[in-house]
XYZ file of C-alpha atoms in Angstrom:
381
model
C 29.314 75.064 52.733
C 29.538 78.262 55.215
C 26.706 81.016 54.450
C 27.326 84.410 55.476
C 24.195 85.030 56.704
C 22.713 83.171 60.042
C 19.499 81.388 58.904
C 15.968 81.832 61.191
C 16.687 78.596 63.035
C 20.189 79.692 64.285
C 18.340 82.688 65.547
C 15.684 80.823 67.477
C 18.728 78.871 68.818
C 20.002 81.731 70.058
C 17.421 83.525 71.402
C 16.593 80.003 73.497
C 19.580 80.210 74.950
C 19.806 83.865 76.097
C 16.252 83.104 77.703
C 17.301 79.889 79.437
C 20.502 81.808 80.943
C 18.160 84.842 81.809
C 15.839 82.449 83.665
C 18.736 80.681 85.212
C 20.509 83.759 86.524
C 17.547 86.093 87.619
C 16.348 84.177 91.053
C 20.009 84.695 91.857
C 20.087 88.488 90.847
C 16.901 88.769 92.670
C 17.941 87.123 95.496
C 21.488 89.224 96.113
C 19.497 92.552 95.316
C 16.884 91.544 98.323
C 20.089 90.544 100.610
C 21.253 94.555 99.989
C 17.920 96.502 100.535
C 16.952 97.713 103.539
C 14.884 95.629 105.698
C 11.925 98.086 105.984
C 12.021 98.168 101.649
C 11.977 94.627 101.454
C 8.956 93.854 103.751
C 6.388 97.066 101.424
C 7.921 95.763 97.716
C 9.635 93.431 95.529
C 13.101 93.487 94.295
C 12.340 94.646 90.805
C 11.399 98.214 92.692
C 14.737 98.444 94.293
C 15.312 101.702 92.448
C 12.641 103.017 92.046
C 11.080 105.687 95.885
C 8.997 102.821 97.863
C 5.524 104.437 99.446
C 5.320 102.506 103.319
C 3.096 102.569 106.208
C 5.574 102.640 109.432
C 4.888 102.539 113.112
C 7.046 104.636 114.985
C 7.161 104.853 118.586
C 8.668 108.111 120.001
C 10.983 108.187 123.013
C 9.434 107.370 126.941
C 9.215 110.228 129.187
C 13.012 110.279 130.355
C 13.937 111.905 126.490
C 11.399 115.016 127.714
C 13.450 118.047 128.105
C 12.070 121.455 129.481
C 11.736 124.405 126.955
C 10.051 127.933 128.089
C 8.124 126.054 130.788
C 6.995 123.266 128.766
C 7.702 119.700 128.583
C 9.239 118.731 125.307
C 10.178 115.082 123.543
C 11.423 115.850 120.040
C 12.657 113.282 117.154
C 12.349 112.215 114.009
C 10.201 109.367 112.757
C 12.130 108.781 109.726
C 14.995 107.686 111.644
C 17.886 107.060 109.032
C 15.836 106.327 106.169
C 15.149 109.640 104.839
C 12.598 110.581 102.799
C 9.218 112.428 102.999
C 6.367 112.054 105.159
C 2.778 112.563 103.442
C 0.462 111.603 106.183
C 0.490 110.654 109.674
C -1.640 109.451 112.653
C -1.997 108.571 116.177
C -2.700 104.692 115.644
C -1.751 101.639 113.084
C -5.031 101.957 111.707
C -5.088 105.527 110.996
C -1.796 106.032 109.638
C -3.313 108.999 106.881
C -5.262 110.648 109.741
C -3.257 114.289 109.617
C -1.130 115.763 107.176
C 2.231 117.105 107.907
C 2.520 120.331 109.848
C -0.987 119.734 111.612
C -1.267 118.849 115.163
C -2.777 117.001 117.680
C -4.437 116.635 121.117
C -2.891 113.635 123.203
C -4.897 112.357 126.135
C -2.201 114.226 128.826
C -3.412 117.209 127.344
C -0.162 117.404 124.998
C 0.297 118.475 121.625
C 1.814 116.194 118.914
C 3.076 117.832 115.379
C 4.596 115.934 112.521
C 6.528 117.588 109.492
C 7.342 116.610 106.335
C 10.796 115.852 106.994
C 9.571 113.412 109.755
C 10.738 115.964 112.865
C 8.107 115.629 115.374
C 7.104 117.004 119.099
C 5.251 115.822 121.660
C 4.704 119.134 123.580
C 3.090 118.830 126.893
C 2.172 121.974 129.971
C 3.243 118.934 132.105
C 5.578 116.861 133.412
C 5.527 113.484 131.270
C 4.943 110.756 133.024
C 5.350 106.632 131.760
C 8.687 105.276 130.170
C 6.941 104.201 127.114
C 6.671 106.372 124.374
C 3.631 107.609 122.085
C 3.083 105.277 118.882
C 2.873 107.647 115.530
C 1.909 106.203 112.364
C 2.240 107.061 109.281
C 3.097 107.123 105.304
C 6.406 108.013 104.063
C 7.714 108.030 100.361
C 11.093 106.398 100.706
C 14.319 106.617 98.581
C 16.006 103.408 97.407
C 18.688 102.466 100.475
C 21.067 99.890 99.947
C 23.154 98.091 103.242
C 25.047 95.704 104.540
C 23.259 95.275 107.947
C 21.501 92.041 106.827
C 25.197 90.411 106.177
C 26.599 91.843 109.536
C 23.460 90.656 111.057
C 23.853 87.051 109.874
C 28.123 86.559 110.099
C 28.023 88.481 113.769
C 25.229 85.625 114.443
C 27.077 83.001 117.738
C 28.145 79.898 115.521
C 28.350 80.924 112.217
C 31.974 79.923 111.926
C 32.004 76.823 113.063
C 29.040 75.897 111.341
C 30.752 76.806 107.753
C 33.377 74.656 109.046
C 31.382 71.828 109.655
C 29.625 72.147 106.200
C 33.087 71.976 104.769
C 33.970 69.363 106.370
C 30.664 67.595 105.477
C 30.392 68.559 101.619
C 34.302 67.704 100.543
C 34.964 64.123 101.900
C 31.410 63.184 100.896
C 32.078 64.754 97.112
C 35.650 63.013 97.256
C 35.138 59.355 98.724
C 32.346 58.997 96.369
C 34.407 60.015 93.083
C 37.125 57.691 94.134
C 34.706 54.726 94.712
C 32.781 55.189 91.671
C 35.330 55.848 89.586
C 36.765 52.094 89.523
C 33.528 50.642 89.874
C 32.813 52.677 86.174
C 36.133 51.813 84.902
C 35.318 47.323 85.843
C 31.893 48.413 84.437
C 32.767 49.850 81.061
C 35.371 47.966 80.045
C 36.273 44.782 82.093
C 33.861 41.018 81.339
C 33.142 39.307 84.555
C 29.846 38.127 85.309
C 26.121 38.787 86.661
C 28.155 43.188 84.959
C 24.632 43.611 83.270
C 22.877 42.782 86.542
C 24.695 44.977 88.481
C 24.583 47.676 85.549
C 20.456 47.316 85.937
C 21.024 47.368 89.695
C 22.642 51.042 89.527
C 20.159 52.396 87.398
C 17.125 50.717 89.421
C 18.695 52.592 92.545
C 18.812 56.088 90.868
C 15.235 55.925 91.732
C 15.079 55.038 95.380
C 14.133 58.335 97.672
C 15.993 58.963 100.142
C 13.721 59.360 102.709
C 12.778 55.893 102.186
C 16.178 54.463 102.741
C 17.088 56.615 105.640
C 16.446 55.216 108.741
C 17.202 51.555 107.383
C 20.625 53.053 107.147
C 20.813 54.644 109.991
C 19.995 51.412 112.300
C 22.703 49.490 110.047
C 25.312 52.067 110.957
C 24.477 52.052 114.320
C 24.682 48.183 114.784
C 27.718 47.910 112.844
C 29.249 50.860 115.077
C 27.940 49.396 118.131
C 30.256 46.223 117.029
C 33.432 48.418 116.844
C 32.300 51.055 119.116
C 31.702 53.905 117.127
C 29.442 56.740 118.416
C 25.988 57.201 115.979
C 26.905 60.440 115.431
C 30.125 61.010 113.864
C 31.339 62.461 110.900
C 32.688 58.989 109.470
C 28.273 57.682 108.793
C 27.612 61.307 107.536
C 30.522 60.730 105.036
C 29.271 57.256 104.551
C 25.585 57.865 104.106
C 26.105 60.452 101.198
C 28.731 58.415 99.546
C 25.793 55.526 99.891
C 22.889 58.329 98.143
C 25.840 59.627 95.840
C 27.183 55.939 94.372
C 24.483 55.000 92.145
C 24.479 58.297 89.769
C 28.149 58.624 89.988
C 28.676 55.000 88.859
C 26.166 55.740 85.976
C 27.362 58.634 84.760
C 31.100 57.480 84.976
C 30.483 54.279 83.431
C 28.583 55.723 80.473
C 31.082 58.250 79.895
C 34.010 55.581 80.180
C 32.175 53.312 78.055
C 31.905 55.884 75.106
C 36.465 56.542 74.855
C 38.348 55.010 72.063
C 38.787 51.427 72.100
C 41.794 51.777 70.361
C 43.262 53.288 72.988
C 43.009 50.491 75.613
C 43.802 47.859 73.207
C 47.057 49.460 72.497
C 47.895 50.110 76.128
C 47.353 46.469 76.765
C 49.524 45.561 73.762
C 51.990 47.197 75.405
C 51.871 45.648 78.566
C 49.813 47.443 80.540
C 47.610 46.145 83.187
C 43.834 47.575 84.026
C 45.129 49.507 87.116
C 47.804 51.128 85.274
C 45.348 51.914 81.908
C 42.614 53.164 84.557
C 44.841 55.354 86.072
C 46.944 56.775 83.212
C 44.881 56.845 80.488
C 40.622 56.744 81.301
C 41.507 58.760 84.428
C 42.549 61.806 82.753
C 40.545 61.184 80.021
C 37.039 61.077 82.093
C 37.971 64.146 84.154
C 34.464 65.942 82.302
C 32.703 63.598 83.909
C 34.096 63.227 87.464
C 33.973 67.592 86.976
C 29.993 67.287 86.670
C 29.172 64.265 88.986
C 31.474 66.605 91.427
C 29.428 69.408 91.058
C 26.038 67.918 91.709
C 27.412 66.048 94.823
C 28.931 69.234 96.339
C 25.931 71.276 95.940
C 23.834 68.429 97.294
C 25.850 67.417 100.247
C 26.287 71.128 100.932
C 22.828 72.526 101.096
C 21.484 69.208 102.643
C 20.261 69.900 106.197
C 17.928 66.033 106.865
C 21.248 63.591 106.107
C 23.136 66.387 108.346
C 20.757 66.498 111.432
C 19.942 62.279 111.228
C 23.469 61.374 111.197
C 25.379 64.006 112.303
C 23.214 65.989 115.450
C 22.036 69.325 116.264
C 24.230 70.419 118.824
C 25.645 74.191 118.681
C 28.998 72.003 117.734
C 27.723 69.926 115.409
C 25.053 72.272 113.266
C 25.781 72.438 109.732
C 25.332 75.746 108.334
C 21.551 75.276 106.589
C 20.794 74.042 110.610
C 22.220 77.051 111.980
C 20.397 79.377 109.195
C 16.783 77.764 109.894
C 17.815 78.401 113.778
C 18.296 82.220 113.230
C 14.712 82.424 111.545
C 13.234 81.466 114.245
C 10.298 79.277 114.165
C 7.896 81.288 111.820
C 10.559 82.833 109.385
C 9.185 86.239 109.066
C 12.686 88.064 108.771
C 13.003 88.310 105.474
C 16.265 90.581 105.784
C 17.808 87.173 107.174
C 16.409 84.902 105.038
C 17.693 86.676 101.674
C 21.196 87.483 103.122
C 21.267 83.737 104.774
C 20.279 82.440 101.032
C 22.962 84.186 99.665
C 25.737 83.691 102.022
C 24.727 79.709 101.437
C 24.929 79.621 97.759
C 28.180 81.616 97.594
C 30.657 78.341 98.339
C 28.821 75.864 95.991
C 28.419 78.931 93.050
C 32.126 79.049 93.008
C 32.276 75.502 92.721
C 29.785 75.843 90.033
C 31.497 78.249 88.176
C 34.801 76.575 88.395
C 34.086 73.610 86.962
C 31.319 74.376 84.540
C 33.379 74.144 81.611
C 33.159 70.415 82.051
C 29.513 70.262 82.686
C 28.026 70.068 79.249
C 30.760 67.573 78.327
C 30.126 65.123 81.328
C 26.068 65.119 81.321
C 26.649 64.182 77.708
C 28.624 61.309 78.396
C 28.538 58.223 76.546
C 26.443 60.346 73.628
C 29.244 59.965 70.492
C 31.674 57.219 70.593
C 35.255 57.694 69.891
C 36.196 56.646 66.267
Protein backbone atom coordinates (compact mmCIF):
# COMPACT_ATOMS: atom_id res chain seq x y z
CA UNK A 1 0.00 0.00 0.00
CA UNK A 2 1.62 3.50 -1.26
CA UNK A 3 0.24 6.67 0.79
CA UNK A 4 0.39 9.90 -0.79
CA UNK A 5 1.47 11.63 1.96
CA UNK A 6 5.18 11.09 3.60
CA UNK A 7 4.56 10.05 7.26
CA UNK A 8 6.71 11.97 10.35
CA UNK A 9 9.29 9.18 10.37
CA UNK A 10 10.18 9.53 6.61
CA UNK A 11 10.69 13.12 7.49
CA UNK A 12 13.06 12.57 10.38
CA UNK A 13 14.80 10.22 7.87
CA UNK A 14 15.28 12.82 5.78
CA UNK A 15 16.18 15.52 7.68
CA UNK A 16 19.08 12.95 9.24
CA UNK A 17 20.40 12.66 6.20
CA UNK A 18 20.61 16.27 4.92
CA UNK A 19 22.40 16.92 8.41
CA UNK A 20 24.86 14.03 8.11
CA UNK A 21 25.80 15.29 4.41
CA UNK A 22 25.93 18.96 5.78
CA UNK A 23 28.35 17.81 8.50
CA UNK A 24 30.24 15.72 6.06
CA UNK A 25 30.73 18.40 3.43
CA UNK A 26 31.26 21.65 5.57
CA UNK A 27 35.08 20.99 6.96
CA UNK A 28 35.68 20.65 3.24
CA UNK A 29 33.77 23.93 2.24
CA UNK A 30 35.51 25.50 5.08
CA UNK A 31 38.64 24.33 4.29
CA UNK A 32 38.67 25.45 0.27
CA UNK A 33 37.11 28.92 1.37
CA UNK A 34 40.31 29.41 3.90
CA UNK A 35 42.73 28.12 0.90
CA UNK A 36 41.12 31.39 -1.23
CA UNK A 37 41.22 34.26 1.41
CA UNK A 38 43.85 36.35 1.78
CA UNK A 39 46.48 35.48 4.15
CA UNK A 40 46.19 38.66 6.32
CA UNK A 41 41.97 37.70 6.55
CA UNK A 42 42.65 34.37 7.55
CA UNK A 43 45.11 35.02 10.47
CA UNK A 44 42.10 38.18 12.27
CA UNK A 45 38.80 35.68 11.44
CA UNK A 46 37.23 32.52 10.59
CA UNK A 47 35.98 31.33 7.35
CA UNK A 48 32.32 31.81 8.05
CA UNK A 49 33.28 35.83 7.86
CA UNK A 50 34.73 35.50 4.46
CA UNK A 51 32.14 37.95 3.19
CA UNK A 52 31.46 39.82 5.44
CA UNK A 53 34.55 43.63 5.93
CA UNK A 54 37.20 42.00 8.53
CA UNK A 55 38.38 44.83 11.31
CA UNK A 56 42.61 43.99 11.71
CA UNK A 57 45.43 45.33 13.59
CA UNK A 58 48.50 45.46 10.93
CA UNK A 59 52.10 46.42 11.32
CA UNK A 60 53.37 48.21 8.54
CA UNK A 61 56.81 49.22 8.08
CA UNK A 62 57.36 52.17 5.66
CA UNK A 63 60.23 52.30 3.17
CA UNK A 64 64.26 52.88 4.56
CA UNK A 65 65.73 56.12 3.83
CA UNK A 66 66.80 55.39 0.08
CA UNK A 67 62.64 55.75 -0.93
CA UNK A 68 63.10 59.64 0.58
CA UNK A 69 62.71 61.99 -2.22
CA UNK A 70 63.22 65.87 -1.91
CA UNK A 71 60.05 68.13 -2.17
CA UNK A 72 60.31 72.15 -1.58
CA UNK A 73 63.41 71.56 0.56
CA UNK A 74 62.15 68.80 2.54
CA UNK A 75 62.84 65.23 2.82
CA UNK A 76 59.88 63.14 1.87
CA UNK A 77 59.06 59.07 2.08
CA UNK A 78 55.46 58.63 0.96
CA UNK A 79 53.27 55.22 0.68
CA UNK A 80 50.49 53.58 1.52
CA UNK A 81 50.01 51.23 4.44
CA UNK A 82 47.19 49.44 2.98
CA UNK A 83 49.28 48.08 0.37
CA UNK A 84 46.86 46.09 -2.04
CA UNK A 85 44.29 45.30 0.36
CA UNK A 86 42.20 48.27 0.25
CA UNK A 87 40.03 49.38 2.61
CA UNK A 88 39.81 52.09 5.36
CA UNK A 89 42.03 53.03 8.02
CA UNK A 90 40.29 54.10 11.47
CA UNK A 91 43.22 54.48 13.73
CA UNK A 92 46.83 54.40 13.67
CA UNK A 93 50.05 54.56 15.80
CA UNK A 94 53.68 54.66 16.09
CA UNK A 95 54.13 51.11 17.84
CA UNK A 96 52.38 47.41 17.94
CA UNK A 97 51.02 48.29 21.12
CA UNK A 98 49.45 51.47 20.29
CA UNK A 99 47.97 50.71 17.10
CA UNK A 100 44.59 53.26 17.99
CA UNK A 101 46.98 56.00 19.20
CA UNK A 102 45.94 58.81 16.32
CA UNK A 103 43.18 59.03 14.08
CA UNK A 104 43.51 59.52 10.43
CA UNK A 105 44.60 62.90 9.15
CA UNK A 106 46.50 63.72 12.53
CA UNK A 107 50.16 63.80 12.75
CA UNK A 108 53.08 63.08 14.49
CA UNK A 109 56.52 64.00 15.90
CA UNK A 110 59.26 61.26 15.04
CA UNK A 111 62.44 61.31 17.07
CA UNK A 112 64.56 62.93 13.77
CA UNK A 113 62.40 65.70 14.26
CA UNK A 114 60.04 64.44 11.28
CA UNK A 115 56.50 64.52 10.82
CA UNK A 116 54.41 61.35 10.19
CA UNK A 117 50.57 61.70 8.83
CA UNK A 118 48.24 58.85 8.10
CA UNK A 119 44.87 59.15 6.05
CA UNK A 120 42.04 57.28 5.78
CA UNK A 121 42.82 55.77 2.61
CA UNK A 122 46.11 54.48 4.21
CA UNK A 123 48.48 57.26 2.16
CA UNK A 124 51.03 58.26 4.58
CA UNK A 125 54.32 60.68 4.88
CA UNK A 126 57.12 60.69 6.76
CA UNK A 127 58.17 64.37 6.26
CA UNK A 128 61.48 65.31 7.62
CA UNK A 129 63.70 69.21 7.42
CA UNK A 130 66.50 66.57 7.03
CA UNK A 131 68.25 64.30 5.23
CA UNK A 132 67.00 60.67 6.34
CA UNK A 133 69.38 58.69 7.49
CA UNK A 134 69.16 54.44 8.29
CA UNK A 135 67.91 51.88 5.57
CA UNK A 136 65.24 50.65 7.78
CA UNK A 137 62.05 52.11 7.69
CA UNK A 138 59.57 53.58 10.46
CA UNK A 139 57.04 50.81 11.87
CA UNK A 140 53.22 52.30 11.71
CA UNK A 141 50.52 50.48 13.27
CA UNK A 142 47.31 50.47 12.98
CA UNK A 143 43.43 49.37 12.46
CA UNK A 144 41.97 49.00 9.14
CA UNK A 145 38.35 47.79 8.18
CA UNK A 146 39.04 45.41 5.34
CA UNK A 147 36.89 44.23 2.35
CA UNK A 148 36.52 40.50 1.67
CA UNK A 149 39.68 39.59 -0.90
CA UNK A 150 39.77 36.41 -2.46
CA UNK A 151 43.38 34.92 -4.25
CA UNK A 152 45.20 32.47 -5.55
CA UNK A 153 48.63 33.36 -3.99
CA UNK A 154 48.36 30.57 -1.35
CA UNK A 155 48.08 27.88 -4.42
CA UNK A 156 50.97 29.60 -6.42
CA UNK A 157 52.78 29.72 -3.21
CA UNK A 158 52.51 25.97 -2.53
CA UNK A 159 52.79 24.38 -6.52
CA UNK A 160 55.88 27.06 -7.23
CA UNK A 161 57.27 25.33 -3.85
CA UNK A 162 61.09 23.13 -5.19
CA UNK A 163 59.69 19.43 -5.22
CA UNK A 164 56.23 19.56 -5.42
CA UNK A 165 56.14 17.56 -8.61
CA UNK A 166 58.01 14.92 -7.91
CA UNK A 167 56.60 14.48 -4.68
CA UNK A 168 52.88 14.02 -6.28
CA UNK A 169 54.63 11.59 -8.33
CA UNK A 170 55.94 9.64 -5.72
CA UNK A 171 52.54 9.63 -3.83
CA UNK A 172 51.14 8.18 -7.00
CA UNK A 173 53.33 5.87 -7.28
CA UNK A 174 52.94 4.93 -3.57
CA UNK A 175 48.97 5.00 -3.25
CA UNK A 176 48.08 2.87 -6.69
CA UNK A 177 50.27 -0.33 -6.49
CA UNK A 178 49.57 -0.46 -2.75
CA UNK A 179 45.51 -0.06 -3.50
CA UNK A 180 46.03 -2.64 -6.48
CA UNK A 181 48.36 -5.57 -5.14
CA UNK A 182 46.20 -5.67 -2.17
CA UNK A 183 42.74 -6.06 -4.16
CA UNK A 184 44.29 -8.73 -6.24
CA UNK A 185 45.61 -10.70 -3.17
CA UNK A 186 42.58 -10.44 -1.20
CA UNK A 187 40.36 -11.01 -3.66
CA UNK A 188 41.20 -14.92 -4.03
CA UNK A 189 41.94 -15.30 -0.57
CA UNK A 190 37.87 -14.07 -0.12
CA UNK A 191 36.80 -16.09 -2.98
CA UNK A 192 38.83 -19.83 -1.08
CA UNK A 193 37.24 -18.19 2.03
CA UNK A 194 33.61 -17.88 1.08
CA UNK A 195 33.05 -20.59 -0.84
CA UNK A 196 35.80 -23.33 -1.03
CA UNK A 197 36.03 -26.35 2.35
CA UNK A 198 39.58 -27.00 3.24
CA UNK A 199 40.64 -27.01 6.66
CA UNK A 200 41.84 -25.05 9.95
CA UNK A 201 39.08 -21.91 6.97
CA UNK A 202 37.39 -20.93 10.38
CA UNK A 203 40.79 -20.46 12.02
CA UNK A 204 42.10 -18.46 9.53
CA UNK A 205 38.60 -16.60 9.16
CA UNK A 206 39.12 -15.70 13.19
CA UNK A 207 42.74 -14.94 12.33
CA UNK A 208 41.65 -12.00 9.81
CA UNK A 209 39.29 -10.54 12.01
CA UNK A 210 41.71 -10.80 15.21
CA UNK A 211 44.25 -8.76 12.95
CA UNK A 212 41.77 -5.92 12.05
CA UNK A 213 42.69 -4.88 15.46
CA UNK A 214 46.45 -4.82 15.55
CA UNK A 215 47.87 -0.95 15.40
CA UNK A 216 50.09 -0.30 13.25
CA UNK A 217 52.51 1.29 15.12
CA UNK A 218 52.86 -1.80 16.99
CA UNK A 219 53.71 -3.95 14.05
CA UNK A 220 55.98 -1.52 12.38
CA UNK A 221 59.34 -1.92 13.11
CA UNK A 222 58.91 -5.86 13.47
CA UNK A 223 58.27 -5.47 9.80
CA UNK A 224 60.63 -3.37 8.97
CA UNK A 225 63.67 -5.63 10.43
CA UNK A 226 61.92 -8.69 8.51
CA UNK A 227 62.14 -6.80 5.25
CA UNK A 228 65.41 -5.80 5.79
CA UNK A 229 66.81 -9.36 6.58
CA UNK A 230 64.96 -10.90 3.89
CA UNK A 231 66.37 -8.05 1.46
CA UNK A 232 69.71 -8.35 2.85
CA UNK A 233 69.39 -12.20 1.56
CA UNK A 234 68.63 -11.08 -2.06
CA UNK A 235 70.20 -7.78 -1.85
CA UNK A 236 67.58 -5.42 -1.87
CA UNK A 237 68.16 -1.85 -0.56
CA UNK A 238 65.73 -1.03 2.84
CA UNK A 239 64.40 1.61 1.14
CA UNK A 240 62.69 0.88 -1.98
CA UNK A 241 59.45 1.21 -3.29
CA UNK A 242 58.90 -2.73 -3.55
CA UNK A 243 58.62 -2.88 1.09
CA UNK A 244 56.52 0.39 0.87
CA UNK A 245 54.20 -1.54 -1.57
CA UNK A 246 54.60 -4.54 0.59
CA UNK A 247 54.07 -3.06 4.00
CA UNK A 248 50.61 -1.47 3.05
CA UNK A 249 49.47 -4.48 1.20
CA UNK A 250 50.56 -6.28 4.76
CA UNK A 251 48.21 -3.27 6.95
CA UNK A 252 45.62 -3.41 3.96
CA UNK A 253 45.09 -7.56 3.76
CA UNK A 254 43.19 -8.21 6.79
CA UNK A 255 40.08 -5.68 6.11
CA UNK A 256 40.16 -6.34 2.48
CA UNK A 257 39.95 -10.13 3.02
CA UNK A 258 37.01 -9.42 5.47
CA UNK A 259 35.11 -7.33 3.65
CA UNK A 260 35.55 -9.39 0.35
CA UNK A 261 34.84 -12.57 1.91
CA UNK A 262 31.65 -11.38 3.59
CA UNK A 263 30.43 -9.85 0.57
CA UNK A 264 31.33 -13.08 -1.56
CA UNK A 265 29.85 -15.19 0.98
CA UNK A 266 26.36 -13.40 0.79
CA UNK A 267 25.90 -14.10 -3.74
CA UNK A 268 23.54 -16.70 -4.92
CA UNK A 269 24.45 -20.16 -4.40
CA UNK A 270 22.64 -21.07 -7.24
CA UNK A 271 24.79 -19.45 -9.26
CA UNK A 272 28.03 -21.38 -8.49
CA UNK A 273 26.33 -24.61 -8.36
CA UNK A 274 25.21 -24.19 -11.85
CA UNK A 275 28.56 -22.97 -13.12
CA UNK A 276 30.08 -26.07 -11.69
CA UNK A 277 27.36 -28.21 -13.29
CA UNK A 278 28.52 -26.99 -16.23
CA UNK A 279 31.96 -27.66 -15.96
CA UNK A 280 33.46 -24.96 -14.62
CA UNK A 281 36.38 -24.95 -12.37
CA UNK A 282 36.89 -22.37 -9.19
CA UNK A 283 39.39 -20.21 -11.19
CA UNK A 284 37.17 -19.87 -14.04
CA UNK A 285 33.75 -19.24 -11.62
CA UNK A 286 36.05 -16.70 -9.54
CA UNK A 287 36.95 -14.92 -12.38
CA UNK A 288 33.80 -14.84 -14.55
CA UNK A 289 31.17 -14.84 -12.36
CA UNK A 290 32.04 -13.57 -8.31
CA UNK A 291 34.56 -11.21 -9.95
CA UNK A 292 32.18 -9.04 -11.62
CA UNK A 293 29.71 -9.70 -9.31
CA UNK A 294 31.79 -8.35 -6.08
CA UNK A 295 33.02 -5.27 -7.96
CA UNK A 296 30.83 -3.06 -4.91
CA UNK A 297 32.99 -4.38 -2.73
CA UNK A 298 36.51 -4.29 -4.26
CA UNK A 299 34.96 -0.29 -5.26
CA UNK A 300 34.79 0.45 -1.32
CA UNK A 301 37.79 -1.60 0.08
CA UNK A 302 39.55 0.51 -2.95
CA UNK A 303 38.53 3.61 -1.70
CA UNK A 304 39.58 3.31 1.90
CA UNK A 305 43.04 1.91 0.83
CA UNK A 306 43.70 4.81 -1.60
CA UNK A 307 42.85 7.45 0.77
CA UNK A 308 44.89 5.69 3.43
CA UNK A 309 47.98 4.88 1.53
CA UNK A 310 47.72 8.37 0.07
CA UNK A 311 47.59 10.67 3.01
CA UNK A 312 49.92 8.31 5.05
CA UNK A 313 53.21 10.12 5.76
CA UNK A 314 54.84 7.32 8.97
CA UNK A 315 54.66 3.94 6.49
CA UNK A 316 56.12 6.55 3.76
CA UNK A 317 59.11 8.03 5.76
CA UNK A 318 59.96 4.27 7.68
CA UNK A 319 60.11 2.45 4.54
CA UNK A 320 60.51 4.63 1.91
CA UNK A 321 63.10 7.81 3.21
CA UNK A 322 63.09 11.43 3.40
CA UNK A 323 65.27 12.44 0.79
CA UNK A 324 64.18 15.53 -1.56
CA UNK A 325 63.76 12.35 -4.12
CA UNK A 326 62.03 10.22 -2.16
CA UNK A 327 59.41 12.65 -0.04
CA UNK A 328 55.94 11.78 -0.50
CA UNK A 329 53.78 14.67 -0.83
CA UNK A 330 52.25 14.87 3.06
CA UNK A 331 56.46 14.86 3.79
CA UNK A 332 57.03 17.59 1.52
CA UNK A 333 53.79 19.62 2.88
CA UNK A 334 54.91 19.28 6.72
CA UNK A 335 58.50 20.49 5.25
CA UNK A 336 57.03 23.79 3.82
CA UNK A 337 55.39 24.58 7.34
CA UNK A 338 58.26 24.72 8.80
CA UNK A 339 58.76 23.47 12.21
CA UNK A 340 56.03 25.47 14.17
CA UNK A 341 53.25 25.61 11.40
CA UNK A 342 52.13 29.09 11.84
CA UNK A 343 51.35 29.75 8.02
CA UNK A 344 48.08 29.13 7.91
CA UNK A 345 47.78 30.41 4.15
CA UNK A 346 49.95 27.13 3.46
CA UNK A 347 48.45 24.90 5.58
CA UNK A 348 44.74 25.42 4.15
CA UNK A 349 45.90 25.54 0.45
CA UNK A 350 48.42 22.41 1.24
CA UNK A 351 45.12 20.61 2.84
CA UNK A 352 43.33 21.18 -0.10
CA UNK A 353 45.70 20.49 -2.82
CA UNK A 354 46.13 16.92 -0.75
CA UNK A 355 42.58 15.93 -0.62
CA UNK A 356 41.89 16.85 -4.26
CA UNK A 357 43.38 13.29 -5.83
CA UNK A 358 41.74 10.94 -3.22
CA UNK A 359 38.14 13.23 -3.41
CA UNK A 360 38.02 12.30 -7.00
CA UNK A 361 38.61 8.89 -6.18
CA UNK A 362 35.96 9.27 -3.66
CA UNK A 363 33.54 10.61 -5.80
CA UNK A 364 34.12 8.18 -8.55
CA UNK A 365 33.47 5.28 -6.96
CA UNK A 366 30.97 6.20 -4.31
CA UNK A 367 28.16 4.73 -5.99
CA UNK A 368 29.51 1.42 -4.82
CA UNK A 369 30.21 2.43 -1.33
CA UNK A 370 26.94 1.86 0.43
CA UNK A 371 26.63 -1.43 -1.47
CA UNK A 372 30.15 -2.85 -0.45
CA UNK A 373 30.20 -1.73 3.45
CA UNK A 374 26.92 -3.60 3.43
CA UNK A 375 28.26 -6.67 2.24
CA UNK A 376 27.23 -9.95 3.29
CA UNK A 377 23.91 -8.07 4.98
CA UNK A 378 20.92 -9.93 2.64
CA UNK A 379 21.66 -13.14 1.02
CA UNK A 380 20.82 -13.85 -2.49
CA UNK A 381 17.55 -15.93 -2.82
Amino acid sequence: MTGTKSSPLMWVVHLSVLLIVVLWTLPTAGLLISSLRDKNQLASSGWWTALSTSTQNVVFRAPGSDAQVEKDGKFVISGNVLEARGGQVSAWGTTPTKPSEFQPGQSTTLREGSTLTVQADGAFEIVSPTKLEGNRGQRIAFVASIPPRFTLDNYREVLSAQGIGTSFINSLTVAIPSTVIPILVAAFAAYALAWMKFPGRALIIAMVVGLLVVPLQMSLIPLLKMYNGVGNIFGVPSKTYLGIWLAHTGFGLPLAIYLLRNYMAGLPREIMESARVDGATDFEIFLKIVLPLSFPALASFAIFQFLWTWNDLLVAMVFLGAGNEELVLTGRLVNLLGSRGGNWEILTASAFITIVVPLLVFFTLQRFLVRGLLAGSVKGG
